[in-house]
PDB file of C-alpha atoms and ligand atoms in Angstrom:
ATOM      1  CA  MET F  21     100.810 118.308 121.937  1.00  0.00           C
ATOM      2  CA  THR F  22     100.503 121.905 123.299  1.00  0.00           C
ATOM      3  CA  THR F  23      99.693 125.181 121.163  1.00  0.00           C
ATOM      4  CA  HIS F  24     103.159 125.426 119.892  1.00  0.00           C
ATOM      5  CA  THR F  25     103.647 124.537 116.415  1.00  0.00           C
ATOM      6  CA  SER F  26     105.530 120.939 116.334  1.00  0.00           C
ATOM      7  CA  TYR F  27     106.324 119.356 113.103  1.00  0.00           C
ATOM      8  CA  ASP F  28     107.854 116.276 114.581  1.00  0.00           C
ATOM      9  CA  PRO F  29     106.438 113.179 112.864  1.00  0.00           C
ATOM     10  CA  ASN F  30     105.825 111.155 116.006  1.00  0.00           C
ATOM     11  CA  ALA F  31     104.083 114.118 117.728  1.00  0.00           C
ATOM     12  CA  LEU F  32     101.875 114.581 114.656  1.00  0.00           C
ATOM     13  CA  CYS F  33     101.199 110.794 114.760  1.00  0.00           C
ATOM     14  CA  ASP F  34     100.261 111.034 118.326  1.00  0.00           C
ATOM     15  CA  LEU F  35      97.879 113.791 117.562  1.00  0.00           C
ATOM     16  CA  ALA F  36      96.180 112.009 114.668  1.00  0.00           C
ATOM     17  CA  GLU F  37      95.947 108.934 117.107  1.00  0.00           C
ATOM     18  CA  ILE F  38      94.139 111.341 119.694  1.00  0.00           C
ATOM     19  CA  ALA F  39      91.665 112.950 117.060  1.00  0.00           C
ATOM     20  CA  ALA F  40      90.672 109.493 115.864  1.00  0.00           C
ATOM     21  CA  ARG F  41      90.302 108.239 119.361  1.00  0.00           C
ATOM     22  CA  THR F  42      88.072 111.431 120.350  1.00  0.00           C
ATOM     23  CA  ALA F  43      85.888 110.899 117.380  1.00  0.00           C
ATOM     24  CA  ALA F  44      85.450 107.129 117.802  1.00  0.00           C
ATOM     25  CA  PRO F  45      82.981 106.810 120.696  1.00  0.00           C
ATOM     26  CA  ALA F  46      80.131 108.680 118.944  1.00  0.00           C
ATOM     27  CA  LEU F  47      80.664 106.596 115.765  1.00  0.00           C
ATOM     28  CA  LEU F  48      80.564 103.499 117.928  1.00  0.00           C
ATOM     29  CA  THR F  49      77.345 104.680 119.580  1.00  0.00           C
ATOM     30  CA  ALA F  50      75.776 105.387 116.107  1.00  0.00           C
ATOM     31  CA  PHE F  51      76.963 102.095 114.507  1.00  0.00           C
ATOM     32  CA  ARG F  52      74.038  99.753 114.101  1.00  0.00           C
ATOM     33  CA  SER F  53      71.565 102.478 115.320  1.00  0.00           C
ATOM     34  CA  GLU F  54      68.907 103.899 112.995  1.00  0.00           C
ATOM     35  CA  MET F  55      70.398 106.469 110.673  1.00  0.00           C
ATOM     36  CA  SER F  56      69.255 108.207 107.535  1.00  0.00           C
ATOM     37  CA  VAL F  57      71.651 108.101 104.650  1.00  0.00           C
ATOM     38  CA  ALA F  58      72.234 110.851 102.037  1.00  0.00           C
ATOM     39  CA  PHE F  59      73.834 110.493  98.502  1.00  0.00           C
ATOM     40  CA  LYS F  60      76.814 112.128  97.022  1.00  0.00           C
ATOM     41  CA  ARG F  61      78.033 111.386  93.511  1.00  0.00           C
ATOM     42  CA  ASP F  62      75.182 108.780  92.977  1.00  0.00           C
ATOM     43  CA  ALA F  63      73.176 106.167  94.867  1.00  0.00           C
ATOM     44  CA  HIS F  64      76.158 104.148  95.649  1.00  0.00           C
ATOM     45  CA  ASP F  65      78.128 107.004  97.220  1.00  0.00           C
ATOM     46  CA  VAL F  66      76.512 107.326 100.786  1.00  0.00           C
ATOM     47  CA  VAL F  67      77.162 109.700 103.603  1.00  0.00           C
ATOM     48  CA  THR F  68      75.573 110.136 107.107  1.00  0.00           C
ATOM     49  CA  VAL F  69      75.373 112.913 109.496  1.00  0.00           C
ATOM     50  CA  HIS F  70      77.921 110.896 111.622  1.00  0.00           C
ATOM     51  CA  ASP F  71      80.624 111.386 108.787  1.00  0.00           C
ATOM     52  CA  LYS F  72      80.172 115.147 109.074  1.00  0.00           C
ATOM     53  CA  ALA F  73      80.228 115.177 112.768  1.00  0.00           C
ATOM     54  CA  ALA F  74      83.246 113.009 113.123  1.00  0.00           C
ATOM     55  CA  GLU F  75      84.975 115.268 110.723  1.00  0.00           C
ATOM     56  CA  ARG F  76      84.167 118.352 112.764  1.00  0.00           C
ATOM     57  CA  VAL F  77      85.523 116.698 115.951  1.00  0.00           C
ATOM     58  CA  ILE F  78      88.784 115.550 114.118  1.00  0.00           C
ATOM     59  CA  SER F  79      89.378 118.854 112.567  1.00  0.00           C
ATOM     60  CA  THR F  80      89.151 120.720 115.855  1.00  0.00           C
ATOM     61  CA  VAL F  81      91.377 118.289 117.662  1.00  0.00           C
ATOM     62  CA  LEU F  82      94.010 118.506 114.946  1.00  0.00           C
ATOM     63  CA  GLN F  83      93.880 122.417 114.530  1.00  0.00           C
ATOM     64  CA  ARG F  84      93.957 122.826 118.427  1.00  0.00           C
ATOM     65  CA  GLY F  85      96.999 120.724 118.379  1.00  0.00           C
ATOM     66  CA  VAL F  86      98.835 122.542 115.414  1.00  0.00           C
ATOM     67  CA  PRO F  87      97.251 125.887 115.199  1.00  0.00           C
ATOM     68  CA  GLY F  88      97.329 127.073 111.650  1.00  0.00           C
ATOM     69  CA  SER F  89      97.488 123.652 110.201  1.00  0.00           C
ATOM     70  CA  GLU F  90      95.292 123.102 107.235  1.00  0.00           C
ATOM     71  CA  VAL F  91      92.719 120.216 106.997  1.00  0.00           C
ATOM     72  CA  LEU F  92      91.668 118.480 103.719  1.00  0.00           C
ATOM     73  CA  GLY F  93      88.693 116.624 104.922  1.00  0.00           C
ATOM     74  CA  GLU F  94      86.254 114.425 102.643  1.00  0.00           C
ATOM     75  CA  GLU F  95      83.227 116.183 103.925  1.00  0.00           C
ATOM     76  CA  THR F  96      84.395 119.881 104.309  1.00  0.00           C
ATOM     77  CA  GLY F  97      87.186 120.138 101.702  1.00  0.00           C
ATOM     78  CA  SER F  98      90.160 122.308 102.266  1.00  0.00           C
ATOM     79  CA  SER F  99      90.749 125.142 104.519  1.00  0.00           C
ATOM     80  CA  GLY F 100      93.729 127.103 104.387  1.00  0.00           C
ATOM     81  CA  ASP F 101      97.166 126.907 102.789  1.00  0.00           C
ATOM     82  CA  ALA F 102      99.714 125.854 105.210  1.00  0.00           C
ATOM     83  CA  ARG F 103     102.919 123.817 105.546  1.00  0.00           C
ATOM     84  CA  LEU F 104     101.213 121.018 107.468  1.00  0.00           C
ATOM     85  CA  ARG F 105      98.035 119.571 106.001  1.00  0.00           C
ATOM     86  CA  TRP F 106      95.986 116.937 107.706  1.00  0.00           C
ATOM     87  CA  ILE F 107      94.189 114.421 105.235  1.00  0.00           C
ATOM     88  CA  VAL F 108      91.069 113.358 107.013  1.00  0.00           C
ATOM     89  CA  ASP F 109      88.511 110.690 106.070  1.00  0.00           C
ATOM     90  CA  PRO F 110      86.246 110.588 109.007  1.00  0.00           C
ATOM     91  CA  ILE F 111      84.618 107.212 107.965  1.00  0.00           C
ATOM     92  CA  ASP F 112      86.060 105.123 105.281  1.00  0.00           C
ATOM     93  CA  GLY F 113      83.627 102.503 104.568  1.00  0.00           C
ATOM     94  CA  THR F 114      80.547 104.625 105.180  1.00  0.00           C
ATOM     95  CA  ALA F 115      78.300 102.152 103.148  1.00  0.00           C
ATOM     96  CA  ASN F 116      79.389  99.493 105.636  1.00  0.00           C
ATOM     97  CA  PHE F 117      78.990 101.656 108.612  1.00  0.00           C
ATOM     98  CA  ALA F 118      75.458 102.661 107.531  1.00  0.00           C
ATOM     99  CA  ARG F 119      74.400  99.078 106.752  1.00  0.00           C
ATOM    100  CA  GLY F 120      75.826  97.605 110.153  1.00  0.00           C
ATOM    101  CA  LEU F 121      78.870  95.772 108.617  1.00  0.00           C
ATOM    102  CA  ALA F 122      82.053  96.120 110.832  1.00  0.00           C
ATOM    103  CA  TYR F 123      84.491  97.161 108.362  1.00  0.00           C
ATOM    104  CA  TRP F 124      85.154 100.774 108.260  1.00  0.00           C
ATOM    105  CA  CYS F 125      87.511 103.132 109.907  1.00  0.00           C
ATOM    106  CA  ILE F 126      88.992 106.684 110.576  1.00  0.00           C
ATOM    107  CA  SER F 127      91.873 107.723 108.552  1.00  0.00           C
ATOM    108  CA  ILE F 128      94.171 110.552 109.245  1.00  0.00           C
ATOM    109  CA  ALA F 129      97.480 111.452 107.578  1.00  0.00           C
ATOM    110  CA  ALA F 130      99.823 114.421 108.318  1.00  0.00           C
ATOM    111  CA  GLU F 131     101.376 115.856 105.188  1.00  0.00           C
ATOM    112  CA  LEU F 132     104.405 118.295 105.637  1.00  0.00           C
ATOM    113  CA  ASP F 133     105.456 120.288 102.685  1.00  0.00           C
ATOM    114  CA  GLY F 134     103.621 117.819 100.406  1.00  0.00           C
ATOM    115  CA  GLU F 135     105.002 114.737 101.821  1.00  0.00           C
ATOM    116  CA  VAL F 136     103.119 112.415 104.177  1.00  0.00           C
ATOM    117  CA  VAL F 137     105.087 112.033 107.372  1.00  0.00           C
ATOM    118  CA  ALA F 138     102.668 110.363 109.659  1.00  0.00           C
ATOM    119  CA  GLY F 139      99.431 108.239 109.547  1.00  0.00           C
ATOM    120  CA  ALA F 140      96.834 106.801 111.772  1.00  0.00           C
ATOM    121  CA  ILE F 141      94.002 104.443 110.859  1.00  0.00           C
ATOM    122  CA  LEU F 142      91.638 103.597 113.692  1.00  0.00           C
ATOM    123  CA  ASP F 143      89.120 100.652 113.455  1.00  0.00           C
ATOM    124  CA  PRO F 144      86.882 101.422 116.453  1.00  0.00           C
ATOM    125  CA  VAL F 145      84.899  98.143 116.303  1.00  0.00           C
ATOM    126  CA  ALA F 146      87.960  95.893 116.443  1.00  0.00           C
ATOM    127  CA  GLY F 147      89.957  98.264 118.621  1.00  0.00           C
ATOM    128  CA  ASN F 148      92.774  98.311 116.084  1.00  0.00           C
ATOM    129  CA  MET F 149      94.985 101.438 115.847  1.00  0.00           C
ATOM    130  CA  PHE F 150      97.339 101.222 112.810  1.00  0.00           C
ATOM    131  CA  ALA F 151      99.868 104.008 112.825  1.00  0.00           C
ATOM    132  CA  ALA F 152     103.274 105.126 111.604  1.00  0.00           C
ATOM    133  CA  ALA F 153     105.528 108.141 111.759  1.00  0.00           C
ATOM    134  CA  ASP F 154     109.115 108.100 110.535  1.00  0.00           C
ATOM    135  CA  GLY F 155     109.820 104.713 112.162  1.00  0.00           C
ATOM    136  CA  GLY F 156     108.216 101.405 111.685  1.00  0.00           C
ATOM    137  CA  ALA F 157     104.545 100.893 111.513  1.00  0.00           C
ATOM    138  CA  THR F 158     102.543  99.589 114.585  1.00  0.00           C
ATOM    139  CA  LEU F 159      99.396  97.988 115.513  1.00  0.00           C
ATOM    140  CA  ASN F 160      98.182  99.134 119.077  1.00  0.00           C
ATOM    141  CA  GLY F 161     101.859 100.064 119.733  1.00  0.00           C
ATOM    142  CA  THR F 162     103.204  96.652 118.454  1.00  0.00           C
ATOM    143  CA  PRO F 163     105.440  96.663 115.451  1.00  0.00           C
ATOM    144  CA  ILE F 164     103.910  95.131 112.455  1.00  0.00           C
ATOM    145  CA  ARG F 165     105.396  93.994 109.215  1.00  0.00           C
ATOM    146  CA  SER F 166     103.853  93.467 105.855  1.00  0.00           C
ATOM    147  CA  ALA F 167     104.401  90.054 103.836  1.00  0.00           C
ATOM    148  CA  SER F 168     102.885  89.105 100.466  1.00  0.00           C
ATOM    149  CA  ALA F 169     102.728  85.908  98.777  1.00  0.00           C
ATOM    150  CA  ALA F 170     102.931  85.729  94.954  1.00  0.00           C
ATOM    151  CA  ASP F 171      99.490  86.206  93.122  1.00  0.00           C
ATOM    152  CA  GLY F 172      98.736  82.392  92.858  1.00  0.00           C
ATOM    153  CA  ARG F 173      98.717  82.047  96.860  1.00  0.00           C
ATOM    154  CA  ALA F 174      97.557  85.589  97.531  1.00  0.00           C
ATOM    155  CA  THR F 175      94.545  87.186  99.123  1.00  0.00           C
ATOM    156  CA  LEU F 176      93.454  90.386  97.546  1.00  0.00           C
ATOM    157  CA  LEU F 177      91.248  92.941  99.392  1.00  0.00           C
ATOM    158  CA  THR F 178      89.667  95.395  97.211  1.00  0.00           C
ATOM    159  CA  SER F 179      86.144  97.067  96.434  1.00  0.00           C
ATOM    160  CA  PHE F 180      86.746  96.679  92.648  1.00  0.00           C
ATOM    161  CA  PRO F 181      84.866  96.770  90.668  1.00  0.00           C
ATOM    162  CA  THR F 182      82.475  99.333  92.143  1.00  0.00           C
ATOM    163  CA  GLN F 183      79.623 100.544  89.859  1.00  0.00           C
ATOM    164  CA  HIS F 184      81.637 103.737  89.556  1.00  0.00           C
ATOM    165  CA  ASP F 185      84.508 101.594  88.218  1.00  0.00           C
ATOM    166  CA  VAL F 186      82.162  99.990  85.691  1.00  0.00           C
ATOM    167  CA  ASP F 187      80.951 103.470  84.518  1.00  0.00           C
ATOM    168  CA  LEU F 188      84.456 104.549  84.285  1.00  0.00           C
ATOM    169  CA  LEU F 189      86.223 101.504  82.700  1.00  0.00           C
ATOM    170  CA  GLY F 190      83.356  99.680  80.949  1.00  0.00           C
ATOM    171  CA  ASP F 191      84.088  96.055  80.023  1.00  0.00           C
ATOM    172  CA  GLY F 192      87.745  96.761  80.991  1.00  0.00           C
ATOM    173  CA  ALA F 193      86.630  96.412  84.573  1.00  0.00           C
ATOM    174  CA  PHE F 194      85.188  92.901  84.042  1.00  0.00           C
ATOM    175  CA  GLU F 195      88.309  91.881  81.871  1.00  0.00           C
ATOM    176  CA  LEU F 196      90.453  92.779  84.874  1.00  0.00           C
ATOM    177  CA  LEU F 197      88.081  91.173  87.201  1.00  0.00           C
ATOM    178  CA  ALA F 198      88.406  87.978  85.276  1.00  0.00           C
ATOM    179  CA  GLN F 199      92.201  88.238  85.439  1.00  0.00           C
ATOM    180  CA  ILE F 200      92.031  88.640  89.120  1.00  0.00           C
ATOM    181  CA  THR F 201      89.745  85.696  89.743  1.00  0.00           C
ATOM    182  CA  ARG F 202      91.780  83.445  87.946  1.00  0.00           C
ATOM    183  CA  SER F 203      95.116  84.527  89.373  1.00  0.00           C
ATOM    184  CA  TYR F 204      94.455  85.188  92.934  1.00  0.00           C
ATOM    185  CA  GLN F 205      93.682  82.481  95.645  1.00  0.00           C
ATOM    186  CA  HIS F 206      91.069  84.815  97.059  1.00  0.00           C
ATOM    187  CA  HIS F 207      89.700  88.204  96.265  1.00  0.00           C
ATOM    188  CA  HIS F 208      87.178  90.002  98.808  1.00  0.00           C
ATOM    189  CA  SER F 209      85.062  93.114  97.962  1.00  0.00           C
ATOM    190  CA  THR F 210      85.331  94.881 101.407  1.00  0.00           C
ATOM    191  CA  GLY F 211      84.098  98.550 101.012  1.00  0.00           C
ATOM    192  CA  SER F 212      86.967 100.288 102.985  1.00  0.00           C
ATOM    193  CA  GLY F 213      90.085 101.199 100.962  1.00  0.00           C
ATOM    194  CA  ALA F 214      91.885 102.686 104.024  1.00  0.00           C
ATOM    195  CA  LEU F 215      91.249  99.541 105.936  1.00  0.00           C
ATOM    196  CA  ASN F 216      92.333  97.354 103.277  1.00  0.00           C
ATOM    197  CA  LEU F 217      95.773  99.237 103.168  1.00  0.00           C
ATOM    198  CA  ALA F 218      95.996  98.859 107.008  1.00  0.00           C
ATOM    199  CA  HIS F 219      95.477  95.021 106.778  1.00  0.00           C
ATOM    200  CA  VAL F 220      97.932  94.697 104.220  1.00  0.00           C
ATOM    201  CA  ALA F 221     100.484  96.599 106.357  1.00  0.00           C
ATOM    202  CA  ALA F 222      99.763  94.172 109.201  1.00  0.00           C
ATOM    203  CA  GLY F 223     100.325  91.081 106.970  1.00  0.00           C
ATOM    204  CA  TRP F 224      96.909  89.929 107.202  1.00  0.00           C
ATOM    205  CA  SER F 225      96.413  90.110 103.356  1.00  0.00           C
ATOM    206  CA  ASP F 226      98.741  90.289 100.423  1.00  0.00           C
ATOM    207  CA  ALA F 227      97.634  93.099  98.246  1.00  0.00           C
ATOM    208  CA  THR F 228      94.985  95.698  97.638  1.00  0.00           C
ATOM    209  CA  MET F 229      93.995  97.944  94.784  1.00  0.00           C
ATOM    210  CA  GLY F 230      91.543 100.571  93.719  1.00  0.00           C
ATOM    211  CA  PHE F 231      90.547 103.082  90.971  1.00  0.00           C
ATOM    212  CA  ASP F 232      89.562 106.899  91.037  1.00  0.00           C
ATOM    213  CA  THR F 233      90.555 107.143  94.562  1.00  0.00           C
ATOM    214  CA  HIS F 234      91.001 110.385  96.721  1.00  0.00           C
ATOM    215  CA  PRO F 235      93.825 111.533  98.848  1.00  0.00           C
ATOM    216  CA  TRP F 236      91.806 110.687 101.991  1.00  0.00           C
ATOM    217  CA  ASP F 237      91.350 107.156 101.148  1.00  0.00           C
ATOM    218  CA  VAL F 238      94.945 106.416 100.739  1.00  0.00           C
ATOM    219  CA  ALA F 239      97.224 108.983 102.377  1.00  0.00           C
ATOM    220  CA  ALA F 240      97.298 107.440 105.732  1.00  0.00           C
ATOM    221  CA  GLY F 241      97.216 103.791 104.630  1.00  0.00           C
ATOM    222  CA  ALA F 242      99.912 104.077 101.962  1.00  0.00           C
ATOM    223  CA  HIS F 243     102.258 105.599 104.467  1.00  0.00           C
ATOM    224  CA  ILE F 244     101.638 102.970 107.130  1.00  0.00           C
ATOM    225  CA  LEU F 245     102.107 100.354 104.472  1.00  0.00           C
ATOM    226  CA  SER F 246     105.422 101.678 103.334  1.00  0.00           C
ATOM    227  CA  ARG F 247     106.706 101.907 106.826  1.00  0.00           C
ATOM    228  CA  ALA F 248     105.614  98.205 107.318  1.00  0.00           C
ATOM    229  CA  GLY F 249     107.874  97.207 104.305  1.00  0.00           C
ATOM    230  CA  GLY F 250     105.194  97.406 101.581  1.00  0.00           C
ATOM    231  CA  THR F 251     104.779  99.011  98.251  1.00  0.00           C
ATOM    232  CA  TYR F 252     102.204 101.491  97.016  1.00  0.00           C
ATOM    233  CA  THR F 253     102.190 101.975  93.160  1.00  0.00           C
ATOM    234  CA  GLY F 254      99.862 104.711  92.061  1.00  0.00           C
ATOM    235  CA  PHE F 255      98.938 105.794  88.644  1.00  0.00           C
ATOM    236  CA  ARG F 256      97.380 108.863  87.058  1.00  0.00           C
ATOM    237  CA  GLY F 257      96.389 108.349  83.359  1.00  0.00           C
ATOM    238  CA  GLY F 258      98.672 105.231  83.360  1.00  0.00           C
ATOM    239  CA  VAL F 259     101.677 107.377  84.494  1.00  0.00           C
ATOM    240  CA  PRO F 260     103.262 106.713  87.851  1.00  0.00           C
ATOM    241  CA  ALA F 261     102.191 109.225  90.501  1.00  0.00           C
ATOM    242  CA  ASN F 262     104.809 111.103  92.447  1.00  0.00           C
ATOM    243  CA  ARG F 263     102.991 110.499  95.685  1.00  0.00           C
ATOM    244  CA  PRO F 264     100.196 108.188  96.657  1.00  0.00           C
ATOM    245  CA  GLN F 265      97.961 111.055  97.746  1.00  0.00           C
ATOM    246  CA  HIS F 266      98.265 112.277  94.025  1.00  0.00           C
ATOM    247  CA  SER F 267      97.430 108.938  92.558  1.00  0.00           C
ATOM    248  CA  LEU F 268      93.930 108.067  91.214  1.00  0.00           C
ATOM    249  CA  ASP F 269      94.495 104.219  90.618  1.00  0.00           C
ATOM    250  CA  TYR F 270      96.740 102.115  92.762  1.00  0.00           C
ATOM    251  CA  VAL F 271      97.989  98.586  93.568  1.00  0.00           C
ATOM    252  CA  ALA F 272      99.435  98.237  96.898  1.00  0.00           C
ATOM    253  CA  THR F 273     101.446  94.976  98.318  1.00  0.00           C
ATOM    254  CA  GLY F 274     103.115  93.577 101.218  1.00  0.00           C
ATOM    255  CA  ALA F 275     106.842  92.987 101.269  1.00  0.00           C
ATOM    256  CA  GLY F 276     107.978  90.288  99.027  1.00  0.00           C
ATOM    257  CA  GLY F 277     105.234  89.309  96.616  1.00  0.00           C
ATOM    258  CA  ASP F 278     105.307  89.729  92.794  1.00  0.00           C
ATOM    259  CA  HIS F 279     102.102  91.389  91.468  1.00  0.00           C
ATOM    260  CA  ARG F 280     103.358  92.590  88.247  1.00  0.00           C
ATOM    261  CA  ALA F 281     100.526  91.245  86.261  1.00  0.00           C
ATOM    262  CA  LEU F 282      98.011  93.152  88.486  1.00  0.00           C
ATOM    263  CA  ILE F 283     100.090  96.402  88.452  1.00  0.00           C
ATOM    264  CA  ASP F 284     100.139  96.284  84.686  1.00  0.00           C
ATOM    265  CA  GLY F 285      96.627  95.574  84.485  1.00  0.00           C
ATOM    266  CA  VAL F 286      95.695  98.491  86.679  1.00  0.00           C
ATOM    267  CA  ARG F 287      98.251 100.706  84.800  1.00  0.00           C
ATOM    268  CA  ASP F 288      96.756  99.851  81.345  1.00  0.00           C
ATOM    269  CA  LEU F 289      93.165 100.519  82.576  1.00  0.00           C
ATOM    270  CA  SER F 290      94.355 103.779  84.281  1.00  0.00           C
ATOM    271  CA  ALA F 291      95.712 104.969  80.890  1.00  0.00           C
ATOM    272  CA  ARG F 292      92.183 104.597  79.210  1.00  0.00           C
ATOM    273  CA  TRP F 293      90.526 106.968  81.591  1.00  0.00           C
ATOM    274  CA  ALA F 294      92.201 109.235  83.866  1.00  0.00           C
ATOM    275  CA  PRO F 295      94.136 112.629  83.036  1.00  0.00           C
ATOM    276  CA  GLU F 296      97.757 112.391  83.580  1.00  0.00           C
ATOM    277  CA  ALA F 297      98.666 115.912  85.060  1.00  0.00           C
ATOM    278  CA  GLU F 298      98.681 116.208  88.840  1.00  0.00           C
TER     279      GLU F 298
HETATM  280  C1  IPD I  25      85.056 104.518  99.831  1.00  0.00           C
HETATM  281  C2  IPD I  25      85.802 103.316 100.288  1.00  0.00           C
HETATM  282  C3  IPD I  25      85.512 102.151  99.010  1.00  0.00           C
HETATM  283  C4  IPD I  25      86.098 102.636  97.707  1.00  0.00           C
HETATM  284  C5  IPD I  25      85.386 103.917  97.419  1.00  0.00           C
HETATM  285  C6  IPD I  25      85.631 104.973  98.449  1.00  0.00           C
HETATM  286  P1  IPD I  25      84.081 106.196 101.645  1.00  0.00           P
HETATM  287  O1  IPD I  25      85.385 105.534 100.746  1.00  0.00           O
HETATM  288  O2  IPD I  25      87.138 103.481 100.435  1.00  0.00           O
HETATM  289  O3  IPD I  25      86.186 101.093  99.446  1.00  0.00           O
HETATM  290  O4  IPD I  25      85.836 101.891  96.919  1.00  0.00           O
HETATM  291  O5  IPD I  25      85.924 104.367  96.142  1.00  0.00           O
HETATM  292  O6  IPD I  25      84.995 106.108  98.040  1.00  0.00           O
HETATM  293  O7  IPD I  25      83.126 106.829 100.708  1.00  0.00           O
HETATM  294  O8  IPD I  25      83.334 104.919 102.516  1.00  0.00           O
HETATM  295  O9  IPD I  25      84.756 107.314 102.343  1.00  0.00           O
HETATM  296 CA1   CA I  26      86.854 106.942 101.778  1.00  0.00          CA
HETATM  297 CA1   CA I  27      84.372 108.859 103.907  1.00  0.00          CA
END
């Protein structure tokens, strides 16, 4: 993309991919090297110098590609008030990244006039680029399609319940975990909500969910999943959210499966803690 402003979703998607690929080599070099970890909300919420450096690189590439565009980044917040907003998580799964576990990604969404129109999620260790603009979703350029079994035969990827979830939801978190444990064939705690969404989009898993999420955790993944035929159901205060990036709590599923009981469970807990207004 040149310096003229282009709002074509395919061009925005290409630029998001370029930005992610530009940041990836330094992250791969840092991965499994000595690094110090700082804390944000609490001792479970970690950040490294590499998160911040990657976000700077990504923002530079995006704003050079579309001058005047705004970036909402996890590490630096929001800059400006433009029609085009990039929603950036430089590392989703920082706890894994810092510990040497190979389940983390770079997540970038392009939001135009409030709607996400393109998303790219790069898993640099596996060499997987999940992406979607206004056509179908792709993995390394090849079309992907989600698929979902009903809960009894389904695999659920989630980080739930995190310590923060337990603080927020109390015993309700363990009650929902018991329901999940009984009704799903497998459930795995992964540490990267964005990569979970990408894996459901690719058909490698059936469903994913989370509480008290942020726009940068879900914007790209929800878009890729929906372009792969899946469904993202988001809530704020138990009320359906208009857009994934405005939701706090969510269940996302591949095409076909019936996950009503999980959706109801998340909605009920969502109603107990979160504010409704967007
Ligand atoms: C976290 C991951 C994790 C989720 C947390 C997020 P981060 O993002 O997505 O799966 O449970 O709520 O904050 O901090 O690694 O970017
Ligand atoms: Ca994140
Ligand atoms: Ca992050």
